[in-house]
C-alpha cells in the first residue's frame, strides 16, 4: 500500500477522510492520459468547451448542500456562511463569458501580399495545486480558464481538504467533460516533485505557502516549465482621516477575522490616522468581543476552529511573542478556546514592525493596529514587508487613493473594500507573494502561449 493521505478534522481531531496517494508510476500514467486526451479536447469548438465548463460549474452548485458541512468538517469554516459556491460561480462564469474575446486571434495586418496574426495556443497539460483555505474558489480560478483554453488539467488538492478535488472532478465529468481531460489526483510531495522534474506538465499553477512555492520552483528548475505562484501575504489596511469610520472598521475587521483569519488576502495589519485611531480600536474590539467561537456545524458560530492544530500553535506563538515585547491584547479569551484548534480572535495594539505578528504571515484571527500621522508614514509601513498581495485604502478621495496606491508595493489596491477577488481584474502578487496572474484576460494569457503567423500570399 502507498502513502495514505489523511484529513484530520479540526472539530474534534478525528480522521474525517483518507485516500491512498498515487505511486509515481500511477501518477505518470495519469499525466500521460491527460496528454493523450488534450489534443482532441483542444480541437473541440471553443463554444462547446465553454458550455461544458459552465455545466460543470452548475453541477458543483447542485452539490452545495453537501459541500458546506463537508468543508466545516475538513477545515473548520462555519456552515452559516454557506460555502464557496457564490464566488466559485462568479469567477468561473466570468472566465467563460470573456473567453471568446480573450482567446481571439490578435490581428496584426493583412494586405494583398501577407496576412499576420497571433494565436493563443493552450500549453497542453496544466497541474493545478490548490490550497485548503478556499479549496473550491482558488481551484476554479485556474481550472475553468485552463479547460476553456484547451488544456487538460490535473488537480491536486491539499490533504486538509482531501475531498474537494474529488467532488469537482465528479461534477465536471457528470456535465460531460472527459475524465482524462480533468483528473483529480492524490499526490504526495515527493511524487509531485518527481513529475515536475520529469516535465510531466507544461504549466503549473500553485497556491500555497512561500516555502511551498520555493519547493515547486526548485523541483521545476531547468525544465522551463511555466509556473504561476500565489503565495503568502501580510496585507495592510490604511484608514485615512477622511474615511467612513464605521464602514472601515466593519470591513477591515471582517477581512482580518473571516475564515479564522485563514485568507491569502486577509487583513493582517492596520494603520489608522491618529485622529481616528482611538475610535477605530474601540469599535474593532466591540465587534470581535461579540463573535461566537465554536463548532462550525452550529448555526450561531461566527468563528470555527483553525484548520490544523499546528496553524493554531503558530498564531499563539506570534501573539505571545508580541505580548512579551510590549504589545497590548484587547479581546478577552473566549471560554471555548481549548488551547488547540479553537483559538480566540485577538486585536493587538502597541505593536511594532520588530514583532513577527507585524512582519510574518500569521494566517489566523489576529490583527495588529498602529497609529500613523499621514500618508508618508503609512506608505513606508505598508511597504515594510517582504509580501505584496493586496492593500486596502480607506478615504473619500479617489485621487488620493490612486496616488497612495501607486506607491504601495502590492498586486491589488482596494479603495473602501478589502478581501475580495474581482474576476475582471488580474489576481497577482509581487515580492514573496508570488508571480504570474490569474482571472481576467491576463489569466488566459498565462494559460496559453502566443503563436505567430506570417502568411505570405505570393512568392
XYZ file of C-alpha atoms in Angstrom:
459
model
C 0.000 0.000 0.000
C 1.211 3.510 -0.846
C 1.294 6.612 1.308
C -2.081 7.307 2.985
C -3.255 10.931 2.959
C -5.442 11.734 5.981
C -7.710 14.701 6.575
C -7.866 15.320 10.330
C -10.996 17.277 11.244
C -10.229 20.354 13.345
C -13.597 19.985 15.041
C -12.580 17.031 17.180
C -9.266 15.699 15.874
C -10.837 12.646 14.244
C -9.873 11.253 10.830
C -12.562 12.637 8.548
C -11.291 11.183 5.255
C -8.348 9.309 3.864
C -7.147 8.396 0.403
C -4.157 6.493 -0.907
C -1.651 8.664 -2.758
C -0.793 7.594 -6.283
C 2.514 5.846 -6.773
C 4.989 7.638 -9.061
C 4.126 5.163 -11.820
C 0.370 5.668 -11.460
C 0.816 9.431 -11.309
C 2.852 9.370 -14.509
C 0.108 7.335 -16.166
C -2.460 9.954 -15.150
C -0.314 12.684 -16.701
C 0.122 10.587 -19.840
C -3.650 10.113 -20.121
C -4.113 13.859 -19.814
C -1.565 14.480 -22.550
C -3.135 11.916 -24.880
C -6.585 13.461 -24.433
C -5.557 17.111 -24.702
C -5.291 17.495 -28.479
C -8.792 16.164 -29.108
C -10.160 18.417 -26.343
C -8.423 21.469 -27.816
C -9.827 20.609 -31.252
C -13.389 20.926 -29.996
C -15.093 24.238 -30.800
C -14.432 26.901 -28.178
C -18.159 27.378 -27.594
C -18.501 23.680 -26.769
C -15.716 23.838 -24.200
C -17.281 26.941 -22.659
C -20.676 25.280 -22.366
C -19.215 22.136 -20.788
C -17.304 24.147 -18.199
C -20.412 26.175 -17.363
C -22.312 22.913 -16.914
C -19.564 21.619 -14.628
C -19.813 24.760 -12.503
C -23.573 24.302 -12.200
C -23.088 20.651 -11.217
C -20.851 21.742 -8.335
C -23.620 24.119 -7.271
C -26.080 21.243 -7.183
C -23.840 19.609 -4.550
C -23.655 22.682 -2.311
C -25.883 21.378 0.480
C -23.431 18.511 0.912
C -20.306 20.601 0.404
C -20.976 23.162 3.134
C -20.946 20.786 6.129
C -18.175 18.769 4.496
C -15.999 21.883 4.360
C -16.776 22.598 8.005
C -15.639 19.089 8.891
C -12.462 19.315 6.832
C -11.202 22.823 7.586
C -13.499 24.409 10.150
C -15.376 27.175 8.309
C -18.803 27.747 9.912
C -21.789 26.499 7.944
C -23.603 29.800 8.474
C -21.555 31.319 5.648
C -22.957 28.928 3.072
C -19.786 27.597 1.492
C -17.971 28.908 -1.574
C -20.349 28.463 -4.462
C -21.174 32.166 -4.832
C -17.550 33.120 -5.530
C -16.891 29.853 -7.381
C -19.742 30.546 -9.802
C -18.896 34.244 -10.202
C -15.285 33.553 -11.110
C -15.893 30.540 -13.326
C -18.738 32.094 -15.279
C -16.868 35.372 -15.730
C -13.961 33.492 -17.298
C -16.438 31.685 -19.534
C -18.047 34.988 -20.550
C -14.780 36.659 -21.603
C -13.236 33.568 -23.218
C -14.048 34.268 -26.868
C -12.633 37.791 -26.715
C -9.640 36.839 -24.551
C -8.658 33.920 -26.793
C -9.361 35.604 -30.128
C -6.567 35.912 -32.660
C -4.658 39.182 -32.497
C -4.789 40.676 -35.981
C -1.532 42.407 -36.899
C -2.265 43.253 -40.504
C -3.290 41.892 -43.884
C -2.868 43.162 -47.413
C -2.617 41.651 -50.879
C 0.734 40.041 -50.109
C 0.717 38.888 -46.483
C -1.509 38.023 -43.535
C -0.111 38.342 -39.987
C -1.715 37.379 -36.707
C -1.015 35.891 -33.281
C -2.958 32.930 -31.912
C -3.334 31.887 -28.276
C -2.346 28.198 -28.025
C -3.003 26.024 -24.952
C 0.102 24.926 -23.069
C -1.005 21.273 -23.003
C -1.169 19.645 -19.549
C -1.746 22.001 -16.620
C -1.237 20.994 -12.988
C -3.341 22.972 -10.505
C -2.189 22.730 -6.888
C -4.987 24.152 -4.747
C -4.911 25.149 -1.053
C -7.190 24.125 1.791
C -8.387 27.565 2.908
C -10.653 28.173 -0.116
C -10.447 24.849 -1.927
C -13.189 25.472 -4.482
C -12.766 29.175 -5.234
C -8.994 29.011 -5.635
C -9.193 25.924 -7.844
C -11.785 27.339 -10.228
C -9.575 30.406 -10.831
C -7.353 28.179 -12.965
C -9.435 25.084 -13.745
C -12.138 26.959 -15.662
C -9.896 29.065 -17.944
C -7.386 26.248 -18.411
C -10.067 23.869 -19.677
C -11.778 26.537 -21.775
C -8.453 27.445 -23.393
C -7.995 23.817 -24.478
C -5.644 22.450 -21.835
C -6.136 19.219 -19.954
C -5.974 19.629 -16.166
C -4.709 17.608 -13.247
C -5.985 18.954 -9.924
C -4.068 18.242 -6.722
C -5.716 19.393 -3.521
C -4.285 19.882 -0.060
C -4.695 16.952 2.312
C -6.664 19.175 4.705
C -9.450 19.416 2.097
C -8.924 15.971 0.660
C -12.383 15.528 -0.854
C -12.756 18.882 -2.643
C -10.954 17.907 -5.851
C -12.782 14.601 -5.984
C -16.077 16.483 -5.769
C -15.109 18.935 -8.507
C -13.961 16.233 -10.898
C -17.115 14.205 -10.327
C -19.282 17.236 -11.066
C -17.414 18.182 -14.249
C -17.468 14.585 -15.509
C -21.214 14.405 -14.919
C -21.561 17.505 -17.093
C -19.666 15.905 -19.979
C -16.044 16.961 -19.517
C -13.988 13.837 -20.408
C -12.438 12.064 -17.432
C -8.952 12.116 -18.929
C -9.194 15.846 -19.619
C -9.915 16.807 -15.996
C -8.475 14.489 -13.366
C -8.332 14.815 -9.609
C -5.093 13.254 -8.374
C -3.933 12.355 -4.871
C -0.215 13.081 -4.790
C 2.346 13.352 -2.021
C 5.074 15.991 -2.183
C 7.776 13.631 -3.382
C 5.757 12.337 -6.334
C 4.707 15.870 -7.286
C 8.353 16.946 -7.319
C 9.326 13.917 -9.404
C 6.675 14.683 -12.008
C 7.776 18.312 -12.179
C 11.407 17.326 -12.662
C 10.359 14.869 -15.383
C 8.469 17.574 -17.306
C 5.145 15.822 -16.949
C 3.374 19.199 -17.075
C 3.506 22.178 -19.415
C 2.304 24.707 -16.851
C 1.783 24.631 -13.085
C -0.380 26.945 -11.020
C 0.388 26.713 -7.307
C -1.471 28.445 -4.486
C 0.048 27.982 -1.054
C 2.892 28.952 1.225
C 6.124 30.699 0.295
C 8.062 27.567 1.255
C 5.758 25.504 -0.954
C 6.342 27.883 -3.850
C 10.101 27.595 -3.409
C 9.803 23.810 -3.441
C 7.845 23.958 -6.700
C 10.436 26.230 -8.314
C 13.279 24.006 -7.178
C 11.576 20.862 -8.477
C 10.952 22.500 -11.860
C 14.417 24.054 -12.119
C 15.921 23.552 -15.561
C 12.730 22.161 -17.102
C 11.493 25.586 -18.289
C 8.003 24.657 -17.120
C 5.889 27.768 -16.654
C 4.868 28.475 -13.067
C 2.139 30.678 -11.637
C 2.643 31.214 -7.895
C 0.118 32.737 -5.485
C 1.869 32.613 -2.136
C 1.751 34.326 1.245
C 0.507 37.713 2.292
C 0.698 40.247 5.082
C -1.929 42.538 3.693
C -2.296 46.050 5.138
C -5.252 48.331 5.601
C -4.796 52.099 5.831
C -7.570 54.293 7.279
C -7.145 57.959 6.322
C -8.577 60.844 8.321
C -11.498 61.354 5.886
C -12.579 57.693 5.882
C -16.054 56.422 6.724
C -15.023 55.092 10.116
C -17.851 52.613 10.670
C -17.511 51.140 7.188
C -13.737 50.879 7.550
C -13.917 49.123 10.914
C -16.570 46.657 9.746
C -14.812 45.706 6.518
C -11.247 45.567 7.839
C -12.106 43.535 10.933
C -14.187 41.138 8.843
C -11.232 40.917 6.438
C -8.953 40.075 9.351
C -11.182 37.556 11.121
C -13.298 35.798 8.474
C -12.433 32.125 7.982
C -10.493 32.347 11.263
C -8.096 34.699 9.511
C -7.067 31.955 7.093
C -7.279 34.024 3.911
C -4.470 34.692 1.440
C -5.636 38.295 1.150
C -6.842 38.637 4.732
C -6.043 41.879 6.554
C -3.134 41.223 8.927
C -2.064 44.761 9.845
C -3.987 48.032 10.059
C -2.642 51.573 10.055
C -5.076 54.259 11.261
C -4.667 58.023 11.103
C -4.067 59.377 14.586
C -7.311 61.405 14.533
C -9.399 58.208 14.197
C -7.160 55.728 15.985
C -8.831 55.512 19.417
C -12.338 55.327 17.966
C -11.266 52.709 15.440
C -9.752 50.462 18.118
C -12.807 50.778 20.374
C -15.200 49.855 17.574
C -12.994 46.998 16.383
C -12.776 45.476 19.867
C -16.549 45.692 20.284
C -17.072 43.747 17.048
C -14.632 40.980 17.936
C -15.865 40.682 21.519
C -19.261 39.870 20.026
C -18.025 36.926 17.950
C -19.144 33.429 18.857
C -16.287 30.889 18.746
C -17.429 27.307 18.482
C -18.327 24.233 16.474
C -18.597 25.246 12.797
C -21.603 22.958 12.344
C -23.623 25.150 14.742
C -25.728 27.832 13.066
C -24.726 30.580 15.537
C -20.943 30.134 15.236
C -19.067 33.100 13.785
C -15.542 31.681 14.071
C -14.775 27.995 13.927
C -11.565 26.169 14.759
C -8.400 26.746 12.815
C -7.875 24.090 10.167
C -4.994 22.344 11.927
C -3.529 22.480 15.412
C -0.093 23.369 14.069
C -1.559 26.507 12.474
C -3.109 27.495 15.812
C 0.220 26.949 17.578
C 1.947 29.365 15.195
C -0.688 32.048 15.787
C -0.453 31.661 19.564
C 3.322 31.845 19.319
C 3.208 35.127 17.405
C 0.708 36.617 19.860
C 2.712 35.511 22.911
C 5.929 36.922 21.467
C 4.241 40.244 20.752
C 2.802 40.484 24.265
C 6.198 39.694 25.766
C 7.683 42.519 23.661
C 5.148 45.073 24.871
C 2.035 44.676 22.736
C -1.390 45.022 24.326
C -4.195 42.479 23.836
C -7.738 43.865 23.829
C -10.060 40.860 23.454
C -10.984 38.604 26.352
C -10.187 34.942 25.802
C -13.293 33.031 24.749
C -14.440 30.189 27.031
C -14.420 27.863 24.003
C -10.675 28.438 23.478
C -9.266 24.980 24.238
C -5.599 25.689 23.618
C -5.893 23.566 20.486
C -7.623 24.348 17.198
C -10.258 26.547 18.866
C -8.440 29.872 19.117
C -9.797 33.169 20.434
C -9.667 36.062 17.967
C -7.434 38.908 19.096
C -6.690 42.575 18.456
C -3.245 43.902 19.371
C -2.084 47.483 19.777
C 1.251 48.979 20.794
C 2.777 46.726 18.170
C 5.889 47.456 16.107
C 7.481 46.042 12.995
C 10.094 44.394 15.180
C 7.392 41.854 16.109
C 6.732 38.788 13.967
C 2.991 39.415 14.222
C 3.532 42.536 12.100
C 6.102 41.068 9.720
C 5.492 37.355 9.144
C 2.337 35.825 7.716
C 0.124 34.917 10.682
C -2.823 33.347 8.841
C -5.025 33.428 11.904
C -7.674 35.555 13.665
C -5.386 38.288 14.988
C -4.604 41.762 13.700
C -2.203 44.447 14.853
C -3.283 48.101 14.725
C -0.844 51.024 14.592
C -1.347 54.805 14.708
C 0.097 56.838 11.805
C 0.493 60.570 11.208
C -0.320 60.550 7.497
C 0.299 59.101 4.054
C 4.102 59.105 4.142
C 4.312 57.084 7.337
C 1.545 54.730 6.212
C 3.195 54.073 2.843
C 6.544 53.398 4.498
C 4.982 50.895 6.899
C 2.826 49.215 4.264
C 5.923 48.691 2.109
C 7.993 47.435 5.042
C 7.149 43.828 4.206
C 8.518 41.001 2.100
C 4.965 40.353 0.879
C 2.794 42.213 -1.613
C -0.623 40.758 -2.393
C -3.298 43.393 -1.618
C -3.620 46.713 0.175
C -6.880 48.270 1.388
C -7.132 52.090 1.421
C -9.974 53.925 3.158
C -10.706 57.502 2.068
C -13.361 59.622 0.393
C -10.787 60.919 -2.111
C -10.293 58.622 -5.108
C -7.402 60.692 -6.478
C -5.602 60.369 -3.146
C -6.217 56.615 -3.111
C -4.712 56.393 -6.593
C -1.646 58.405 -5.569
C -1.073 56.308 -2.457
C -1.860 53.080 -4.313
C 0.714 53.870 -6.973
C 3.400 53.900 -4.284
C 2.337 50.770 -2.412
C 4.204 47.598 -3.410
C 1.283 45.260 -3.944
C -0.611 43.225 -6.518
C -4.066 44.752 -5.924
C -5.143 48.106 -4.497
C -8.601 48.309 -2.931
C -10.345 51.547 -2.040
C -13.084 51.231 0.582
C -13.070 47.449 0.236
C -10.922 44.518 1.308
C -10.511 40.786 0.898
C -12.242 40.266 -2.458
C -11.274 38.851 -5.848
C -12.913 40.699 -8.727
C -12.669 38.208 -11.614
C -12.421 41.046 -14.112
C -9.109 42.088 -12.543
C -5.844 40.177 -12.592
C -5.187 38.349 -9.314
C -1.465 38.744 -8.816
C 1.238 39.427 -6.262
C 4.705 40.856 -6.032
C 7.752 40.204 -3.856
C 7.269 36.940 -1.916
C 3.537 36.912 -2.591
C 4.304 35.301 -5.931
C 4.290 35.943 -9.654
C 2.093 35.433 -12.643
C -1.595 36.217 -12.594
C -4.975 34.552 -12.611
C -8.502 35.599 -13.617
C -9.232 38.391 -16.133
C -7.916 38.394 -19.690
C -4.407 38.082 -18.260
C -5.376 34.751 -16.695
C -5.996 33.420 -20.204
C -2.683 34.816 -21.414
C -0.861 32.906 -18.673
C -2.652 29.644 -19.508
C -1.774 29.828 -23.197
C 1.268 30.664 -25.273
C 1.434 33.053 -28.219
C 1.987 31.588 -31.675
C 2.743 33.967 -34.535
C 1.689 33.515 -38.169
C 3.326 35.260 -41.133
C 1.471 34.005 -44.184
C 2.941 35.302 -47.435
C 0.378 35.048 -50.202
C 2.737 35.446 -53.161
C 6.245 34.180 -53.875
